[in-house]
Every structure is written in structure tokens, then in C-alpha cells.
Amino acid sequence: MTTQTDDHDVDHELVEAAAHVARTRCRGDHHTMAAAGRARDGRIITAVNAYHFTGGPCAELVLIGAAAAQGAYELETIVAVGDRDRGVVSPCGRCRQVLLDYFPAVRVIVGAADGLRTMSITDLLPASYVWADHQLDTDAAQF
């Protein structure tokens, strides 16, 4: 079952926060994407990617660390926006997997400016591998 929502369910304040960071903080080749996440307590946390030829972390992954550094361990919604007015950009496969593992109920804003929508991370990564399901239960693993 798909849990996609209409534009009226899109957190436009979150999109604008990411767009503002993309316009004002993304400069040159090192920082080309911005992300914004809404914490369970309502705060908006922002971050930018750290591009490097070895890969470097995407803005969504930097956002997870920035949120934790600010004591926000539960993100409800996340969005990424590209620099140079590229608009909302869907998370890459690696980010989708990490978001699912950290926040299995997180919603992600995707789509073009004239068709933004909010989707659950599970809809963006169907039939997914869930890392937590494959970890040994430390209490059950005693010898």
C-alpha cells in the first residue's frame, strides 16, 4: 500500500528552509545540496553535503549527524534541495537505506516544484533490507 500524500500535506516550510540553505550556503563544488529535516519536537535542522571525489556524505547523511548533535534523534520529515535552483531532489539509494534504518517512519518530500508530494521511506525503498532485522539480539546471543 502506498502512503503518498498530496501537495497540501507537504511541509512547505521545510522545503523553503532547505532551499534557503542551498541558495546561501552551497558554494562551489564542495557543497551542492542542502537538506532540512523536521524533528519530532518541531525544530528544523539543516545541513549541506560534503562532496569529495571519494564519495563524501550526502546532505541527508550530514543532516542525521547534525540532528543528533542538536539532540534531535527522531526525524519526521526530510527534504533535499539542489544548489543553482535545481529544486527538490530525491534521495539516492544509499540515503534511502540509511534513512530507513535510522527512521523507519520518516516521510520524504520528493517531486518537481509543481508536483511536490510526501512519501514514506518504505515507499521509496520497497521490498527493502532492514538492517535492524538482521542484527543479533545481544540477550539471546549469550553462550
One Martini backbone bead per residue (centre of mass of N, CA, C, O) as a GRO file, in nm:
protein
  143
    1MET     BB    1   0.094   0.037   0.024
    2THR     BB    2   0.057   0.364  -0.037
    3THR     BB    3   0.185   0.685   0.133
    4GLN     BB    4   0.097   0.910  -0.041
    5THR     BB    5   0.079   1.263  -0.072
    6ASP     BB    6  -0.029   1.564  -0.101
    7ASP     BB    7   0.057   1.894  -0.121
    8HIS     BB    8  -0.095   1.974   0.149
    9ASP     BB    9   0.126   1.773   0.309
   10VAL     BB   10   0.347   1.962   0.258
   11ASP     BB   11   0.644   2.096   0.397
   12HIS     BB   12   0.715   2.413   0.303
   13GLU     BB   13   0.909   2.510   0.524
   14LEU     BB   14   1.121   2.291   0.470
   15VAL     BB   15   1.180   2.356   0.176
   16GLU     BB   16   1.270   2.650   0.229
   17ALA     BB   17   1.506   2.586   0.416
   18ALA     BB   18   1.669   2.427   0.205
   19ALA     BB   19   1.674   2.647  -0.015
   20HIS     BB   20   1.822   2.860   0.151
   21VAL     BB   21   2.080   2.696   0.194
   22ALA     BB   22   2.143   2.650  -0.105
   23ARG     BB   23   2.169   2.962  -0.170
   24THR     BB   24   2.377   3.047   0.089
   25ARG     BB   25   2.589   2.772   0.126
   26CYS     BB   26   2.624   2.681  -0.166
   27ARG     BB   27   2.964   2.645  -0.281
   28GLY     BB   28   3.062   2.508  -0.530
   29ASP     BB   29   3.178   2.165  -0.521
   30HIS     BB   30   3.139   2.085  -0.206
   31HIS     BB   31   2.840   2.235  -0.200
   32THR     BB   32   2.521   2.118  -0.364
   33MET     BB   33   2.349   2.032  -0.107
   34ALA     BB   34   2.042   2.042   0.077
   35ALA     BB   35   1.898   1.988   0.406
   36ALA     BB   36   1.581   1.912   0.574
   37GLY     BB   37   1.453   1.861   0.910
   38ARG     BB   38   1.191   1.733   1.112
   39ALA     BB   39   1.139   1.718   1.426
   40ARG     BB   40   0.934   1.605   1.666
   41ASP     BB   41   0.953   1.907   1.814
   42GLY     BB   42   0.969   2.101   1.526
   43ARG     BB   43   1.236   2.129   1.441
   44ILE     BB   44   1.484   2.266   1.222
   45ILE     BB   45   1.724   2.097   1.029
   46THR     BB   46   2.042   2.159   0.873
   47ALA     BB   47   2.232   2.080   0.564
   48VAL     BB   48   2.531   1.974   0.390
   49ASN     BB   49   2.725   1.857   0.180
   50ALA     BB   50   3.053   1.662   0.121
   51TYR     BB   51   3.218   1.676  -0.139
   52HIS     BB   52   3.404   1.400  -0.292
   53PHE     BB   53   3.581   1.184  -0.488
   54THR     BB   54   3.512   0.946  -0.265
   55GLY     BB   55   3.201   1.084  -0.217
   56GLY     BB   56   3.078   1.158   0.033
   57PRO     BB   57   2.834   1.311   0.204
   58CYS     BB   58   2.524   1.362   0.207
   59ALA     BB   59   2.294   1.577   0.328
   60GLU     BB   60   2.124   1.364   0.480
   61LEU     BB   61   2.365   1.251   0.649
   62VAL     BB   62   2.450   1.513   0.782
   63LEU     BB   63   2.176   1.561   0.918
   64ILE     BB   64   2.183   1.329   1.118
   65GLY     BB   65   2.427   1.442   1.277
   66ALA     BB   66   2.318   1.726   1.338
   67ALA     BB   67   2.072   1.634   1.495
   68ALA     BB   68   2.222   1.481   1.718
   69ALA     BB   69   2.392   1.732   1.813
   70GLN     BB   70   2.087   1.864   1.892
   71GLY     BB   71   1.896   1.622   2.011
   72ALA     BB   72   1.774   1.492   1.735
   73TYR     BB   73   1.647   1.151   1.700
   74GLU     BB   74   1.368   1.243   1.551
   75LEU     BB   75   1.252   1.215   1.226
   76GLU     BB   76   0.973   1.297   1.015
   77THR     BB   77   1.104   1.497   0.793
   78ILE     BB   78   1.249   1.520   0.452
   79VAL     BB   79   1.476   1.732   0.248
   80ALA     BB   80   1.614   1.800  -0.080
   81VAL     BB   81   1.831   2.061  -0.227
   82GLY     BB   82   1.955   2.218  -0.494
   83ASP     BB   83   2.154   2.402  -0.638
   84ARG     BB   84   2.083   2.634  -0.874
   85ASP     BB   85   1.769   2.583  -0.868
   86ARG     BB   86   1.693   2.253  -0.872
   87GLY     BB   87   1.551   2.163  -0.631
   88VAL     BB   88   1.405   1.887  -0.560
   89VAL     BB   89   1.571   1.585  -0.435
   90SER     BB   90   1.606   1.271  -0.436
   91PRO     BB   91   1.722   1.019  -0.278
   92CYS     BB   92   1.948   0.805  -0.269
   93GLY     BB   93   2.003   0.482  -0.202
   94ARG     BB   94   2.176   0.517   0.050
   95CYS     BB   95   1.986   0.716   0.195
   96ARG     BB   96   1.739   0.539   0.204
   97GLN     BB   97   1.862   0.320   0.383
   98VAL     BB   98   1.943   0.497   0.623
   99LEU     BB   99   1.666   0.618   0.682
  100LEU     BB  100   1.529   0.349   0.740
  101ASP     BB  101   1.718   0.262   0.977
  102TYR     BB  102   1.672   0.524   1.157
  103PHE     BB  103   1.367   0.609   1.010
  104PRO     BB  104   1.097   0.413   0.936
  105ALA     BB  105   0.876   0.682   0.943
  106VAL     BB  106   0.977   0.860   0.739
  107ARG     BB  107   0.936   1.146   0.544
  108VAL     BB  108   0.949   1.236   0.188
  109ILE     BB  109   1.031   1.492  -0.023
  110VAL     BB  110   0.911   1.503  -0.362
  111GLY     BB  111   0.962   1.646  -0.665
  112ALA     BB  112   0.842   1.890  -0.835
  113ALA     BB  113   0.735   2.205  -0.784
  114ASP     BB  114   0.445   2.121  -0.932
  115GLY     BB  115   0.475   1.809  -0.760
  116LEU     BB  116   0.471   1.778  -0.467
  117ARG     BB  117   0.551   1.512  -0.228
  118THR     BB  118   0.475   1.268   0.021
  119MET     BB  119   0.679   0.997   0.141
  120SER     BB  120   0.761   0.707   0.238
  121ILE     BB  121   1.043   0.528   0.274
  122THR     BB  122   0.912   0.253   0.188
  123ASP     BB  123   0.823   0.362  -0.097
  124LEU     BB  124   1.128   0.429  -0.187
  125LEU     BB  125   1.199   0.118  -0.050
  126PRO     BB  126   1.109  -0.152  -0.162
  127ALA     BB  127   1.182  -0.450  -0.046
  128SER     BB  128   1.367  -0.411   0.198
  129TYR     BB  129   1.646  -0.385   0.383
  130VAL     BB  130   1.668  -0.443   0.739
  131TRP     BB  131   1.915  -0.414   0.952
  132ALA     BB  132   1.777  -0.476   1.234
  133ASP     BB  133   1.675  -0.771   1.142
  134HIS     BB  134   2.010  -0.869   1.134
  135GLN     BB  135   2.057  -0.848   1.436
  136LEU     BB  136   2.176  -0.942   1.719
  137ASP     BB  137   2.056  -1.047   2.012
  138THR     BB  138   2.230  -1.003   2.299
  139ASP     BB  139   2.056  -1.184   2.489
  140ALA     BB  140   2.038  -1.441   2.285
  141ALA     BB  141   2.375  -1.459   2.240
  142GLN     BB  142   2.439  -1.620   2.476
  143PHE     BB  143   2.667  -1.889   2.599
   0.00000   0.00000   0.00000
